[in-house]
Structure formats: structure tokens, C-alpha cells
mmCIF file of C-alpha atoms in Angstrom:
data_model
loop_
_atom_site.group_PDB
_atom_site.id
_atom_site.type_symbol
_atom_site.label_atom_id
_atom_site.label_comp_id
_atom_site.label_asym_id
_atom_site.label_seq_id
_atom_site.Cartn_x
_atom_site.Cartn_y
_atom_site.Cartn_z
ATOM 1 C CA MET A 707 23.659 -19.961 43.076
ATOM 2 C CA SER A 708 21.161 -18.196 40.817
ATOM 3 C CA ASP A 709 23.250 -15.271 39.517
ATOM 4 C CA GLU A 710 23.665 -16.834 36.060
ATOM 5 C CA PHE A 711 19.939 -17.482 35.655
ATOM 6 C CA ASP A 712 16.913 -15.281 35.006
ATOM 7 C CA CYS A 713 15.182 -17.158 37.801
ATOM 8 C CA ASP A 714 15.963 -18.226 41.355
ATOM 9 C CA ILE A 715 17.322 -21.768 41.632
ATOM 10 C CA VAL A 716 16.008 -22.829 45.037
ATOM 11 C CA ALA A 717 17.231 -26.438 44.814
ATOM 12 C CA ASN A 718 19.982 -28.026 42.759
ATOM 13 C CA ASN A 719 21.149 -31.599 43.243
ATOM 14 C CA LYS A 720 23.967 -31.115 40.732
ATOM 15 C CA ALA A 721 21.649 -31.631 37.741
ATOM 16 C CA ASP A 722 19.815 -34.619 39.234
ATOM 17 C CA PHE A 723 16.981 -32.536 40.646
ATOM 18 C CA VAL A 724 16.577 -28.829 39.887
ATOM 19 C CA ILE A 725 13.811 -26.601 41.288
ATOM 20 C CA ALA A 726 13.474 -22.980 40.133
ATOM 21 C CA ASN A 727 11.042 -20.134 40.750
ATOM 22 C CA ASN A 728 10.663 -16.357 40.511
ATOM 23 C CA ILE A 729 11.272 -15.632 36.840
ATOM 24 C CA LYS A 730 12.795 -12.165 36.890
ATOM 25 C CA SER A 731 12.105 -11.013 33.334
ATOM 26 C CA GLY A 732 10.217 -11.938 30.195
ATOM 27 C CA TYR A 733 12.721 -14.724 29.667
ATOM 28 C CA VAL A 734 11.490 -18.210 30.530
ATOM 29 C CA PRO A 735 14.358 -20.402 31.789
ATOM 30 C CA ILE A 736 15.036 -23.798 30.276
ATOM 31 C CA LEU A 737 17.200 -25.909 32.557
ATOM 32 C CA LEU A 738 19.144 -28.536 30.650
ATOM 33 C CA HIS A 739 21.470 -31.142 32.120
ATOM 34 C CA GLY A 740 24.852 -30.699 30.439
ATOM 35 C CA ALA A 741 27.420 -33.483 30.260
ATOM 36 C CA THR A 742 30.109 -31.372 31.922
ATOM 37 C CA THR A 743 28.479 -28.189 33.120
ATOM 38 C CA GLY A 744 25.670 -29.657 35.227
ATOM 39 C CA VAL A 745 22.783 -27.333 34.480
ATOM 40 C CA ASP A 746 22.866 -25.046 31.444
ATOM 41 C CA ASN A 747 20.658 -21.989 31.270
ATOM 42 C CA MET A 748 18.730 -21.246 28.082
ATOM 43 C CA ASN A 749 16.211 -18.416 28.006
ATOM 44 C CA PHE A 750 13.176 -18.427 25.767
ATOM 45 C CA ASP A 751 12.003 -14.848 25.342
ATOM 46 C CA ILE A 752 8.203 -14.654 25.422
ATOM 47 C CA ASP A 753 8.257 -11.068 24.173
ATOM 48 C CA GLU A 754 10.402 -12.038 21.182
ATOM 49 C CA CYS A 755 8.047 -14.872 20.317
ATOM 50 C CA CYS A 756 5.082 -12.499 20.453
ATOM 51 C CA GLN A 757 6.891 -9.998 18.238
ATOM 52 C CA LYS A 758 7.735 -12.590 15.592
ATOM 53 C CA ASN A 759 4.627 -14.763 15.763
ATOM 54 C CA ASP A 760 1.345 -12.880 15.535
ATOM 55 C CA MET A 761 -0.760 -15.986 16.128
ATOM 56 C CA PHE A 762 1.150 -16.878 19.308
ATOM 57 C CA ARG A 763 0.754 -13.307 20.574
ATOM 58 C CA VAL A 764 -3.003 -13.405 20.024
ATOM 59 C CA LYS A 765 -3.370 -16.808 21.696
ATOM 60 C CA ILE A 766 -1.289 -16.013 24.782
ATOM 61 C CA LYS A 767 -3.030 -12.645 25.227
ATOM 62 C CA LYS A 768 -6.414 -14.392 25.062
ATOM 63 C CA ALA A 769 -5.240 -17.002 27.567
ATOM 64 C CA GLN A 770 -4.061 -14.288 29.957
ATOM 65 C CA GLU A 771 -7.411 -12.491 29.657
ATOM 66 C CA ASN A 772 -9.245 -15.741 30.440
ATOM 67 C CA LEU A 773 -6.971 -16.384 33.424
ATOM 68 C CA LYS A 774 -8.038 -13.061 34.949
ATOM 69 C CA GLU A 775 -11.701 -14.057 34.760
ATOM 70 C CA THR A 776 -11.528 -16.971 37.202
ATOM 71 C CA ALA A 777 -10.307 -17.236 40.781
ATOM 72 C CA SER A 778 -10.119 -21.037 40.742
ATOM 73 C CA VAL A 779 -6.546 -22.333 40.548
ATOM 74 C CA PHE A 780 -7.627 -25.562 38.848
ATOM 75 C CA GLU A 781 -9.689 -23.657 36.282
ATOM 76 C CA LYS A 782 -6.721 -21.393 35.583
ATOM 77 C CA ILE A 783 -4.529 -24.416 34.916
ATOM 78 C CA ALA A 784 -7.185 -25.843 32.588
ATOM 79 C CA ILE A 785 -6.993 -22.572 30.622
ATOM 80 C CA MET A 786 -3.188 -22.858 30.514
ATOM 81 C CA GLN A 787 -3.386 -26.427 29.219
ATOM 82 C CA SER A 788 -5.856 -25.423 26.520
ATOM 83 C CA PHE A 789 -3.472 -22.673 25.371
ATOM 84 C CA ILE A 790 -0.477 -25.027 25.423
ATOM 85 C CA GLU A 791 -2.274 -27.712 23.412
ATOM 86 C CA GLU A 792 -3.320 -25.184 20.771
ATOM 87 C CA ALA A 793 -0.214 -22.985 20.557
ATOM 88 C CA MET A 794 2.589 -25.446 21.326
ATOM 89 C CA PRO A 795 2.063 -28.725 19.429
ATOM 90 C CA TRP A 796 4.178 -31.643 20.630
ATOM 91 C CA CYS A 797 7.400 -32.302 18.716
ATOM 92 C CA GLN A 798 7.092 -35.452 16.608
ATOM 93 C CA ALA A 799 9.643 -38.245 17.085
ATOM 94 C CA LYS A 800 10.921 -37.784 13.519
ATOM 95 C CA ASP A 801 11.830 -34.160 14.357
ATOM 96 C CA GLU A 802 13.599 -34.731 17.687
ATOM 97 C CA ASP A 803 17.104 -34.581 16.198
ATOM 98 C CA GLU A 804 16.290 -31.260 14.532
ATOM 99 C CA ARG A 805 14.856 -30.008 17.820
ATOM 100 C CA THR A 806 18.036 -30.928 19.713
ATOM 101 C CA ALA A 807 20.174 -29.154 17.133
ATOM 102 C CA CYS A 808 18.015 -26.039 17.424
ATOM 103 C CA ILE A 809 18.326 -25.976 21.219
ATOM 104 C CA PHE A 810 22.098 -26.186 21.240
ATOM 105 C CA ASP A 811 22.379 -23.711 18.352
ATOM 106 C CA GLY A 812 20.459 -21.229 20.511
ATOM 107 C CA GLU A 813 17.453 -20.878 18.240
ATOM 108 C CA PRO A 814 14.828 -18.527 19.744
ATOM 109 C CA PHE A 815 11.570 -19.702 21.255
ATOM 110 C CA SER A 816 9.633 -18.322 18.286
ATOM 111 C CA TYR A 817 11.519 -20.727 15.999
ATOM 112 C CA MET A 818 10.653 -23.668 18.293
ATOM 113 C CA VAL A 819 6.969 -22.739 18.257
ATOM 114 C CA ASP A 820 6.828 -22.087 14.513
ATOM 115 C CA HIS A 821 8.416 -25.431 13.676
ATOM 116 C CA LYS A 822 6.435 -27.390 16.282
ATOM 117 C CA TYR A 823 9.540 -28.449 18.187
ATOM 118 C CA CYS A 824 8.149 -27.899 21.714
ATOM 119 C CA MET A 825 8.459 -30.645 24.325
ATOM 120 C CA CYS A 826 8.290 -30.871 28.120
ATOM 121 C CA ALA A 827 10.876 -28.139 28.827
ATOM 122 C CA GLU A 828 9.090 -25.504 26.756
ATOM 123 C CA ARG A 829 5.622 -26.511 27.940
ATOM 124 C CA ALA A 830 6.624 -26.518 31.605
ATOM 125 C CA SER A 831 8.389 -23.175 31.265
ATOM 126 C CA ILE A 832 5.361 -21.531 29.669
ATOM 127 C CA ALA A 833 3.114 -23.067 32.354
ATOM 128 C CA GLN A 834 5.355 -21.684 35.101
ATOM 129 C CA TYR A 835 5.416 -18.302 33.366
ATOM 130 C CA LEU A 836 1.609 -18.210 33.214
ATOM 131 C CA CYS A 837 1.318 -19.406 36.821
ATOM 132 C CA GLN A 838 3.543 -16.555 37.913
ATOM 133 C CA GLN A 839 1.505 -14.091 35.832
ATOM 134 C CA SER A 840 -1.619 -15.422 37.570
ATOM 135 C CA LYS A 841 -0.114 -15.094 41.078
ATOM 136 C CA ILE A 842 -0.032 -18.872 41.558
ATOM 137 C CA LYS A 843 2.974 -19.826 43.659
ATOM 138 C CA SER A 844 4.790 -22.338 41.498
ATOM 139 C CA TYR A 845 8.126 -23.944 40.695
ATOM 140 C CA LEU A 846 9.706 -25.152 37.466
ATOM 141 C CA VAL A 847 11.233 -28.589 38.101
ATOM 142 C CA ASN A 848 13.616 -30.854 36.189
ATOM 143 C CA SER A 849 14.132 -34.380 37.473
ATOM 144 C CA MET A 850 14.049 -38.045 36.603
ATOM 145 C CA VAL A 851 10.506 -39.327 36.058
ATOM 146 C CA GLU A 852 9.293 -42.903 35.871
ATOM 147 C CA ILE A 853 5.769 -43.865 34.831
ATOM 148 C CA SER A 854 4.086 -47.096 35.846
ATOM 149 C CA SER A 855 3.945 -48.080 32.167
ATOM 150 C CA GLY A 856 7.735 -48.378 32.215
ATOM 151 C CA GLU A 857 8.651 -45.070 30.593
ATOM 152 C CA LYS A 858 11.401 -43.093 32.304
ATOM 153 C CA GLY A 859 13.763 -40.253 31.615
ATOM 154 C CA GLU A 860 14.598 -36.628 32.321
ATOM 155 C CA HIS A 861 11.490 -34.480 32.502
ATOM 156 C CA ALA A 862 10.338 -30.920 33.150
ATOM 157 C CA TYR A 863 7.094 -30.093 34.965
ATOM 158 C CA VAL A 864 5.565 -27.646 37.446
ATOM 159 C CA VAL A 865 4.896 -27.922 41.177
ATOM 160 C CA PHE A 866 2.317 -25.418 42.449
ATOM 161 C CA GLU A 867 0.743 -24.503 45.766
ATOM 162 C CA LYS A 868 -2.969 -24.476 46.587
ATOM 163 C CA ASP A 869 -4.404 -24.164 50.105
ATOM 164 C CA ASN A 870 -0.990 -24.932 51.609
ATOM 165 C CA GLN A 871 -0.746 -28.205 49.648
ATOM 166 C CA MET A 872 1.702 -28.876 46.815
ATOM 167 C CA TYR A 873 0.591 -30.399 43.504
ATOM 168 C CA VAL A 874 2.303 -31.459 40.283
ATOM 169 C CA TYR A 875 1.030 -29.994 37.037
ATOM 170 C CA ASP A 876 2.569 -31.839 34.098
ATOM 171 C CA PRO A 877 1.638 -29.920 30.915
ATOM 172 C CA ALA A 878 3.524 -32.387 28.697
ATOM 173 C CA ASN A 879 1.285 -35.276 29.788
ATOM 174 C CA PRO A 880 -2.360 -34.180 29.601
ATOM 175 C CA MET A 881 -5.197 -36.580 30.260
ATOM 176 C CA LYS A 882 -6.804 -38.336 27.291
ATOM 177 C CA ASP A 883 -9.363 -35.548 26.919
ATOM 178 C CA LYS A 884 -6.522 -32.971 26.920
ATOM 179 C CA ALA A 885 -7.424 -31.938 30.463
ATOM 180 C CA PRO A 886 -4.433 -30.946 32.583
ATOM 181 C CA ARG A 887 -2.735 -33.709 34.545
ATOM 182 C CA ILE A 888 -2.708 -32.545 38.172
ATOM 183 C CA MET A 889 -1.438 -34.822 40.955
ATOM 184 C CA ASP A 890 -1.054 -34.527 44.718
ATOM 185 C CA THR A 891 2.558 -34.663 45.911
ATOM 186 C CA ASN A 892 1.558 -35.622 49.484
ATOM 187 C CA MET A 893 3.522 -32.592 50.639
ATOM 188 C CA ASP A 894 2.249 -29.456 52.307
ATOM 189 C CA LYS A 895 4.216 -26.215 52.014
ATOM 190 C CA THR A 896 6.311 -26.995 55.090
ATOM 191 C CA ILE A 897 7.288 -30.493 53.977
ATOM 192 C CA PHE A 898 8.058 -29.175 50.499
ATOM 193 C CA GLY A 899 10.512 -26.796 52.163
ATOM 194 C CA ASP A 900 12.113 -29.821 53.846
ATOM 195 C CA PHE A 901 12.199 -31.536 50.449
ATOM 196 C CA ILE A 902 14.048 -28.571 48.919
ATOM 197 C CA ALA A 903 16.535 -28.724 51.787
ATOM 198 C CA SER A 904 17.049 -32.449 51.162
ATOM 199 C CA VAL A 905 17.758 -31.801 47.483
ATOM 200 C CA ASN A 906 20.300 -29.155 48.400
ATOM 201 C CA GLU A 907 22.042 -31.413 50.928
ATOM 202 C CA ASN A 908 23.325 -33.352 47.932
ATOM 203 C CA SER A 909 24.475 -30.276 46.002
ATOM 204 C CA ASN A 910 28.108 -30.581 47.096
ATOM 205 C CA VAL A 911 28.280 -34.375 47.079
ATOM 206 C CA TYR A 912 30.013 -35.329 43.840
ATOM 207 C CA ASP A 913 30.258 -39.066 44.553
ATOM 208 C CA ARG A 914 26.934 -40.376 43.248
ATOM 209 C CA LYS A 915 27.219 -43.454 45.452
ATOM 210 C CA LYS A 916 27.162 -41.226 48.528
ATOM 211 C CA LYS A 917 24.233 -39.105 47.436
ATOM 212 C CA ASN A 918 20.764 -39.650 48.823
ATOM 213 C CA CYS A 919 17.927 -40.363 46.442
ATOM 214 C CA VAL A 920 15.223 -37.690 46.746
ATOM 215 C CA GLY A 921 11.773 -37.890 45.245
ATOM 216 C CA PHE A 922 8.045 -38.415 45.578
ATOM 217 C CA ASN A 923 5.219 -40.472 44.089
ATOM 218 C CA CYS A 924 2.009 -39.224 42.482
ATOM 219 C CA ARG A 925 -1.000 -41.085 41.143
ATOM 220 C CA ALA A 926 -3.120 -39.532 38.401
ATOM 221 C CA ASP A 927 -6.896 -39.825 38.099
ATOM 222 C CA ASP A 928 -6.456 -42.335 35.274
ATOM 223 C CA GLY A 929 -4.518 -44.638 37.608
ATOM 224 C CA LYS A 930 -1.055 -43.981 36.207
ATOM 225 C CA LYS A 931 1.645 -43.773 38.831
ATOM 226 C CA PHE A 932 4.444 -41.235 38.401
ATOM 227 C CA VAL A 933 7.704 -41.379 40.365
ATOM 228 C CA TYR A 934 9.610 -38.102 40.431
ATOM 229 C CA ARG A 935 13.142 -38.562 41.787
ATOM 230 C CA SER A 936 16.836 -37.962 41.225
ATOM 231 C CA TYR A 937 19.000 -40.253 39.130
ATOM 232 C CA CYS A 938 21.142 -41.359 42.067
ATOM 233 C CA GLY A 939 20.207 -43.786 44.836
ATOM 234 C CA THR A 940 17.473 -46.407 44.940
ATOM 235 C CA MET A 941 13.837 -46.465 45.955
ATOM 236 C CA GLU A 942 14.871 -48.255 49.156
ATOM 237 C CA ASN A 943 16.870 -45.276 50.442
ATOM 238 C CA ILE A 944 14.776 -42.497 48.900
ATOM 239 C CA VAL A 945 14.196 -39.298 50.896
ATOM 240 C CA SER A 946 10.414 -39.251 50.510
ATOM 241 C CA PRO A 947 7.597 -37.021 51.849
ATOM 242 C CA SER A 948 6.614 -39.707 54.380
ATOM 243 C CA ARG A 949 10.164 -39.839 55.766
ATOM 244 C CA LEU A 950 10.366 -36.060 55.838
ATOM 245 C CA LYS A 951 7.073 -35.936 57.754
ATOM 246 C CA ALA A 952 8.331 -38.546 60.212
ATOM 247 C CA ALA A 953 11.563 -36.590 60.723
ATOM 248 C CA ARG A 954 9.643 -33.365 61.333
ATOM 249 C CA LEU A 955 7.279 -35.060 63.812
ATOM 250 C CA ALA A 956 10.253 -36.549 65.640
ATOM 251 C CA LYS A 957 11.940 -33.148 65.792
ATOM 252 C CA THR A 958 8.738 -31.522 67.025
ATOM 253 C CA GLN A 959 8.379 -34.153 69.740
ATOM 254 C CA GLU A 960 12.029 -33.712 70.709
ATOM 255 C CA ASN A 961 11.546 -29.948 71.051
ATOM 256 C CA LEU A 962 8.387 -30.526 73.086
ATOM 257 C CA ASN A 963 10.224 -32.891 75.445
ATOM 258 C CA ILE A 964 13.013 -30.355 75.900
ATOM 259 C CA SER A 965 10.495 -27.608 76.597
ATOM 260 C CA GLN A 966 8.651 -29.730 79.174
ATOM 261 C CA LYS A 967 11.935 -30.711 80.821
ATOM 262 C CA ASN A 968 13.022 -27.072 81.053
ATOM 263 C CA LYS A 969 9.637 -26.130 82.499
ATOM 264 C CA SER A 970 9.861 -28.878 85.141
ATOM 265 C CA THR A 971 13.395 -27.750 86.087
ATOM 266 C CA LYS A 972 12.226 -24.157 86.571
ATOM 267 C CA GLU A 973 9.310 -25.286 88.760
ATOM 268 C CA LEU A 974 11.713 -27.162 91.019
#
């Protein structure tokens, strides 16, 4: 599934929900939902950007040096966000058409940075790249996102692991003081594995009406609620962390009952 990418695609709900990890080279993957091809792979070469943009090279090198000086995962992500805010200004609405043209014309990452065309895909990719450089287990994710304010659309962000728990880091949506937006997914590492499996169960289902909706909710410190899910399905039939936990508990209990039954049979 991942041969065409410079990263491992661990989950792919046919462009509704894509989860990638393990960037294999200096190329940062950008996963775009194509009208006919599902997910298109575009690679933004960090090395090329550093070669063509002296200021970017200096800033990312400084960020990487600062990342080495702290063991705290949350402090590392704060350093990443500070770098992103300074080196990758958000694309203005008036420039979005030019940005789109640049992406599909295959313009290099250095061009995007120089012209201030970066948005969620570039920010999330750089964040995942820096997480990987810092030995933080993380995933680059594309999915549908809805915010309690009513905003919704396709979005790129990062899911990372800390103390066996999974968190969302959304570098495109910092807090008001430019602090990183970090939210609990209500999934531990095991349940996140079940979530990946649920995403992949839909990978060969082409009839959207027959697909399950997969997703999870997060609430930020400022009270905003974020819903990360696939395009298909409804919130009523969503495959959520709570349902995955219930299914795992039921399976565990079933295995326990079988074990006890087998033990009783042997004793007889």
C-alpha cells in the first residue's frame, strides 16, 4: 500500500481518512485527496528548502538544536510550534488560488515557504518530520474536521504518543497566544491500533453508503470542540474510541470466559 510513498501509509479509508508514519527520507509527504486517484503523493524536500532558503535553514537548525535540549514531549512541541509560526506564515485567503496552482504545478517546498503559501498540510508535515527527528512516535493524518464554531473541511494534523496515550497536535490551529493546540484523543496506544484497523476495514468498500464512519472527538483548553472523522457515515453510526473500547472489553471478557470454561473442563 505504501510503495508509491516516501512514508508508510498505515491506514487509508480511500481518501476519507489517511494515517501515515515513518518518513523514509528527507522528503515530507503531503497527502492530497484527488478527484479520481484517491490520495496523491507530493513530497516537499526539506533539504532542498534548506539549500535554497538560508533563513529557513538557520531557523530549522536552531529549532532542532533546541529540541535536543529538552526531554519533555510537550516542551518539544512548543518549540516546533514556535518554529512553524516564525518560518511558515499562514497563507492569506487572497493567495489561496495561487497556492493551489503551485501545489498542482509541483512547485518545491522552498517556493511555498518563500511566498508564504503554507497551510495545514505543510505545517502538519513539518511537525511530523520534527517529531520523527525528536524520536516522538507520531502520525501524519488527513481527515474531515469539524469545529464547534461550525467550520469544517479536509484537514491535516498530527497524532502523537506520550505515556501510552494518543494526542492530537494541530499546528495549523494554535491557541490565541500561539501556543500549540494539543488535545487528548481518548485513545491509548492499543485502542489507536483498533482505530487504524477500523479505518482500513473501509479501504475496499467503494459504496460510501456502506462504509462506516470512523472518528473521534477532542476538546481544547479554550473550550473548542474538534470532531475528526471521515466524510462518510453519520455521527450516529460512528466508530468511536468509546465503541472500540467496549468492543475490546467484550472480546477480553469472551476470551476470559472461554479460558475459564476450558479450565473447568480439564478439571473434570
